[in-house]
Short mmCIF file of C-alpha atoms and ligand atoms in Angstrom, two decimals:
data_model
loop_
_atom_site.label_atom_id
_atom_site.label_comp_id
_atom_site.label_asym_id
_atom_site.label_seq_id
_atom_site.Cartn_x
_atom_site.Cartn_y
_atom_site.Cartn_z
CA UNK A 1 154.88 -29.59 -15.02
CA UNK A 2 153.74 -32.65 -13.05
CA UNK A 3 154.19 -35.76 -15.14
CA UNK A 4 151.25 -37.99 -16.00
CA UNK A 5 150.51 -41.34 -14.39
CA UNK A 6 151.39 -44.57 -16.21
CA UNK A 7 148.63 -47.10 -15.56
CA UNK A 8 148.68 -50.66 -16.89
CA UNK A 9 145.85 -53.18 -17.01
CA UNK A 10 146.94 -56.81 -17.34
CA UNK A 11 145.37 -60.23 -17.30
CA UNK A 12 144.72 -63.42 -19.22
CA UNK A 13 142.69 -63.40 -22.43
CA UNK A 14 138.98 -62.53 -22.09
CA UNK A 15 139.18 -61.18 -18.55
CA UNK A 16 137.55 -57.86 -19.40
CA UNK A 17 140.68 -55.73 -19.84
CA UNK A 18 139.41 -53.89 -22.87
CA UNK A 19 136.05 -53.10 -21.23
CA UNK A 20 137.83 -51.83 -18.13
CA UNK A 21 140.43 -49.72 -19.95
CA UNK A 22 137.61 -48.06 -21.90
CA UNK A 23 135.65 -47.41 -18.70
CA UNK A 24 138.74 -46.03 -16.95
CA UNK A 25 139.31 -43.61 -19.83
CA UNK A 26 135.72 -42.35 -19.45
CA UNK A 27 136.16 -41.82 -15.72
CA UNK A 28 139.45 -39.98 -16.25
CA UNK A 29 137.82 -37.77 -18.85
CA UNK A 30 134.92 -36.92 -16.49
CA UNK A 31 137.46 -36.13 -13.78
CA UNK A 32 139.20 -33.67 -16.13
CA UNK A 33 142.33 -35.81 -16.56
CA UNK A 34 143.86 -35.73 -20.03
CA UNK A 35 144.48 -39.42 -20.79
CA UNK A 36 145.49 -41.63 -23.71
CA UNK A 37 144.82 -45.34 -24.18
CA UNK A 38 147.50 -47.51 -25.78
CA UNK A 39 146.75 -51.15 -26.43
CA UNK A 40 149.45 -53.80 -26.89
CA UNK A 41 150.05 -55.48 -29.19
CA UNK A 42 149.49 -52.35 -31.32
CA UNK A 43 148.61 -54.21 -34.49
CA UNK A 44 148.72 -51.31 -36.96
CA UNK A 45 152.47 -50.55 -36.88
CA UNK A 46 154.94 -52.33 -39.22
CA UNK A 47 155.87 -54.84 -36.50
CA UNK A 48 152.30 -54.96 -35.22
CA UNK A 49 151.09 -56.18 -38.59
CA UNK A 50 153.45 -59.18 -38.40
CA UNK A 51 152.25 -59.88 -34.84
CA UNK A 52 148.65 -59.77 -35.99
CA UNK A 53 149.37 -62.35 -38.68
CA UNK A 54 151.17 -64.53 -36.14
CA UNK A 55 148.22 -64.39 -33.72
CA UNK A 56 145.45 -64.99 -36.21
CA UNK A 57 147.10 -67.45 -38.64
CA UNK A 58 148.37 -70.64 -37.01
CA UNK A 59 150.08 -71.61 -40.27
CA UNK A 60 152.38 -68.56 -39.92
CA UNK A 61 155.29 -69.97 -37.95
CA UNK A 62 157.86 -68.04 -35.91
CA UNK A 63 160.28 -69.39 -33.35
CA UNK A 64 159.25 -68.54 -29.77
CA UNK A 65 162.28 -66.26 -29.46
CA UNK A 66 161.45 -64.37 -32.67
CA UNK A 67 157.84 -63.90 -31.62
CA UNK A 68 158.98 -62.67 -28.22
CA UNK A 69 161.37 -60.11 -29.65
CA UNK A 70 158.70 -58.83 -32.04
CA UNK A 71 156.26 -58.20 -29.17
CA UNK A 72 159.02 -56.32 -27.34
CA UNK A 73 159.95 -54.37 -30.48
CA UNK A 74 156.28 -53.40 -30.79
CA UNK A 75 156.47 -51.82 -27.31
CA UNK A 76 159.65 -50.00 -28.34
CA UNK A 77 157.82 -48.62 -31.39
CA UNK A 78 155.57 -46.73 -28.93
CA UNK A 79 158.09 -46.06 -26.13
CA UNK A 80 158.98 -42.52 -27.10
CA UNK A 81 155.31 -41.60 -27.55
CA UNK A 82 154.51 -42.94 -24.06
CA UNK A 83 157.44 -41.12 -22.48
CA UNK A 84 156.62 -37.82 -24.12
CA UNK A 85 152.90 -38.01 -23.26
CA UNK A 86 153.83 -38.57 -19.61
CA UNK A 87 156.38 -35.75 -19.64
CA UNK A 88 153.65 -33.48 -21.09
CA UNK A 89 151.49 -34.26 -18.05
CA UNK A 90 149.18 -36.72 -19.79
CA UNK A 91 148.06 -39.92 -18.14
CA UNK A 92 148.66 -43.07 -20.20
CA UNK A 93 146.57 -46.22 -19.80
CA UNK A 94 148.13 -49.39 -21.21
CA UNK A 95 145.98 -52.40 -22.16
CA UNK A 96 148.73 -55.08 -21.72
CA UNK A 97 152.46 -54.35 -21.66
CA UNK A 98 155.79 -55.84 -20.52
CA UNK A 99 154.08 -58.19 -18.05
CA UNK A 100 152.12 -59.92 -20.83
CA UNK A 101 155.34 -60.03 -22.80
CA UNK A 102 157.17 -61.94 -20.08
CA UNK A 103 154.22 -64.09 -18.96
CA UNK A 104 153.17 -65.42 -22.38
CA UNK A 105 156.71 -66.21 -23.53
CA UNK A 106 158.01 -67.67 -20.27
CA UNK A 107 154.85 -69.86 -20.22
CA UNK A 108 156.27 -71.45 -23.40
CA UNK A 109 159.45 -72.32 -21.50
CA UNK A 110 161.73 -69.39 -22.35
CA UNK A 111 163.76 -68.21 -19.34
CA UNK A 112 161.99 -65.51 -17.33
CA UNK A 113 164.99 -63.14 -17.14
CA UNK A 114 165.77 -63.56 -20.84
CA UNK A 115 162.15 -62.58 -21.56
CA UNK A 116 162.43 -59.40 -19.52
CA UNK A 117 165.77 -58.27 -20.93
CA UNK A 118 164.64 -56.71 -24.26
CA UNK A 119 162.15 -54.57 -22.31
CA UNK A 120 164.81 -53.08 -20.03
CA UNK A 121 164.68 -49.30 -20.44
CA UNK A 122 160.95 -49.07 -21.19
CA UNK A 123 158.88 -46.74 -18.97
CA UNK A 124 157.68 -48.61 -15.89
CA UNK A 125 154.01 -48.34 -14.85
CA UNK A 126 153.18 -46.57 -11.59
CA UNK A 127 150.45 -49.16 -11.13
CA UNK A 128 149.59 -52.51 -12.68
CA UNK A 129 146.00 -53.70 -12.24
CA UNK A 130 146.02 -57.46 -12.74
CA UNK A 131 142.53 -58.76 -13.55
CA UNK A 132 142.28 -62.18 -11.98
CA UNK A 133 139.69 -64.93 -11.92
CA UNK A 134 140.16 -67.47 -9.15
CA UNK A 135 138.36 -69.98 -11.36
CA UNK A 136 139.26 -70.13 -15.02
CA UNK A 137 136.07 -68.41 -16.16
CA UNK A 138 137.80 -66.61 -18.99
CA UNK A 139 137.98 -69.80 -21.09
CA UNK A 140 134.18 -70.00 -21.21
CA UNK A 141 133.73 -66.41 -22.39
CA UNK A 142 132.44 -65.57 -25.82
CA UNK A 143 135.14 -65.49 -28.46
CA UNK A 144 137.65 -67.55 -26.47
CA UNK A 145 139.66 -69.87 -28.71
CA UNK A 146 139.81 -67.59 -31.73
CA UNK A 147 143.51 -66.78 -31.45
CA UNK A 148 146.76 -68.68 -31.06
CA UNK A 149 147.12 -68.49 -27.27
CA UNK A 150 143.49 -69.06 -26.33
CA UNK A 151 143.90 -72.63 -25.11
CA UNK A 152 142.85 -73.38 -21.51
CA UNK A 153 145.97 -75.32 -20.51
CA UNK A 154 148.27 -72.61 -21.83
CA UNK A 155 146.30 -69.86 -20.04
CA UNK A 156 146.94 -71.64 -16.74
CA UNK A 157 150.70 -71.55 -17.40
CA UNK A 158 150.52 -67.86 -18.30
CA UNK A 159 148.68 -67.17 -15.04
CA UNK A 160 151.48 -68.85 -13.05
CA UNK A 161 154.05 -66.63 -14.79
CA UNK A 162 152.02 -63.43 -14.25
CA UNK A 163 151.86 -64.24 -10.54
CA UNK A 164 155.66 -64.03 -10.30
CA UNK A 165 155.18 -60.24 -10.44
CA UNK A 166 152.72 -60.15 -7.56
CA UNK A 167 155.22 -58.93 -4.96
CA UNK A 168 156.33 -55.91 -7.02
CA UNK A 169 155.24 -52.73 -5.29
CA UNK A 170 153.29 -51.42 -8.30
CA UNK A 171 151.20 -54.64 -8.55
CA UNK A 172 147.51 -54.78 -7.53
CA UNK A 173 145.45 -57.91 -8.04
CA UNK A 174 141.81 -57.21 -8.88
CA UNK A 175 139.65 -60.29 -8.22
CA UNK A 176 136.92 -60.24 -10.78
CA UNK A 177 134.94 -63.41 -9.90
CA UNK A 178 131.25 -62.63 -9.33
CA UNK A 179 131.82 -58.88 -9.73
CA UNK A 180 129.88 -56.68 -12.11
CA UNK A 181 131.68 -54.53 -14.69
CA UNK A 182 130.77 -51.50 -12.54
CA UNK A 183 132.15 -53.03 -9.35
CA UNK A 184 135.44 -53.92 -11.03
CA UNK A 185 135.54 -50.41 -12.49
CA UNK A 186 135.13 -48.90 -9.01
CA UNK A 187 137.99 -51.03 -7.61
CA UNK A 188 140.24 -49.90 -10.45
CA UNK A 189 139.25 -46.26 -9.97
CA UNK A 190 140.02 -46.39 -6.24
CA UNK A 191 143.46 -47.87 -6.88
CA UNK A 192 144.15 -45.31 -9.60
CA UNK A 193 143.25 -42.38 -7.32
CA UNK A 194 145.57 -43.57 -4.55
CA UNK A 195 148.43 -44.05 -7.02
CA UNK A 196 147.87 -40.68 -8.69
CA UNK A 197 148.09 -38.90 -5.34
CA UNK A 198 151.24 -40.73 -4.21
CA UNK A 199 153.26 -41.20 -7.38
CA UNK A 200 156.97 -40.58 -7.41
CA UNK A 201 158.11 -37.37 -9.06
CA UNK A 202 160.36 -39.14 -11.58
CA UNK A 203 159.14 -41.69 -14.07
CA UNK A 204 160.69 -45.13 -13.45
CA UNK A 205 162.10 -47.45 -16.10
CA UNK A 206 162.43 -51.25 -16.26
CA UNK A 207 165.90 -52.21 -15.10
P1 LIG B 1 144.94 -59.10 -27.06
O1 LIG B 1 144.88 -58.26 -28.30
O2 LIG B 1 145.03 -58.28 -25.79
O3 LIG B 1 143.85 -60.14 -27.01
O4 LIG B 1 146.34 -59.90 -27.14
C1 LIG B 1 146.54 -60.80 -28.17
C2 LIG B 1 147.26 -62.04 -27.69
O5 LIG B 1 148.67 -61.80 -27.64
C3 LIG B 1 146.86 -62.52 -26.32
O6 LIG B 1 146.71 -63.95 -26.37
C4 LIG B 1 148.00 -62.14 -25.44
C5 LIG B 1 149.19 -62.18 -26.38
N1 LIG B 1 150.22 -61.21 -26.01
C6 LIG B 1 150.07 -59.91 -25.73
N2 LIG B 1 151.24 -59.32 -25.53
C7 LIG B 1 152.17 -60.30 -25.69
C8 LIG B 1 153.57 -60.31 -25.62
O7 LIG B 1 154.23 -59.30 -25.39
N3 LIG B 1 154.19 -61.50 -25.86
C9 LIG B 1 153.50 -62.63 -26.17
N4 LIG B 1 154.19 -63.74 -26.41
N5 LIG B 1 152.16 -62.64 -26.25
C10 LIG B 1 151.52 -61.49 -26.01
NA1 LIG B 2 143.00 -62.28 -26.91
NA1 LIG B 3 141.56 -58.09 -25.38
#
């Protein structure tokens, strides 16, 4: 059987990732593609519950390294599910993944390579759609500031770290300034279709 496609949507907070992953799932469904959405952090697992407390309660302290390893462990909680869905021919859409893991922690000053190392061995996306504002419009969006990392100055640092991935061959930057939800959705769909038709036979892993 042909394996499924591993699609990842990334970006800073409040850039429309959740809206776009939902819309992509609807398009896949209409197109007859069997697809599953997985959102990270997945806050309902044992480790995810600790992460949720960390994100929503600023009095709950963890060292940066501990927080980092928990986010990675949360991805490993779902790794076998992702791999087996893909092997069964299902497409998997990820709302955040390894790239958020590295970007948010290295923005705090942890070494970039150290941040990537606990994720080595995880399934690697065929395509990463990075939702990018040229101007920092995300910080003015409704709800911004509710959680730990939603501070404008920190978001700028995270953006700089995300951009270190921009030369990877699975990386596509989607400029969202002045675009409607539908227009962004169309750009994502076009990129998805190209990737689905050209994907490598074997699933890749972070190395
Ligand atoms: P979200 O539910 O997508 O709004 O993500 C919650 C917050 O957690 C958001 O500020 C981004 C951050 N985040 C997501 N994944 C990771 C990760 O792997 N590591 C770190 N340090 N932060 C992450
Ligand atoms: Na958020
Ligand atoms: Na979100």
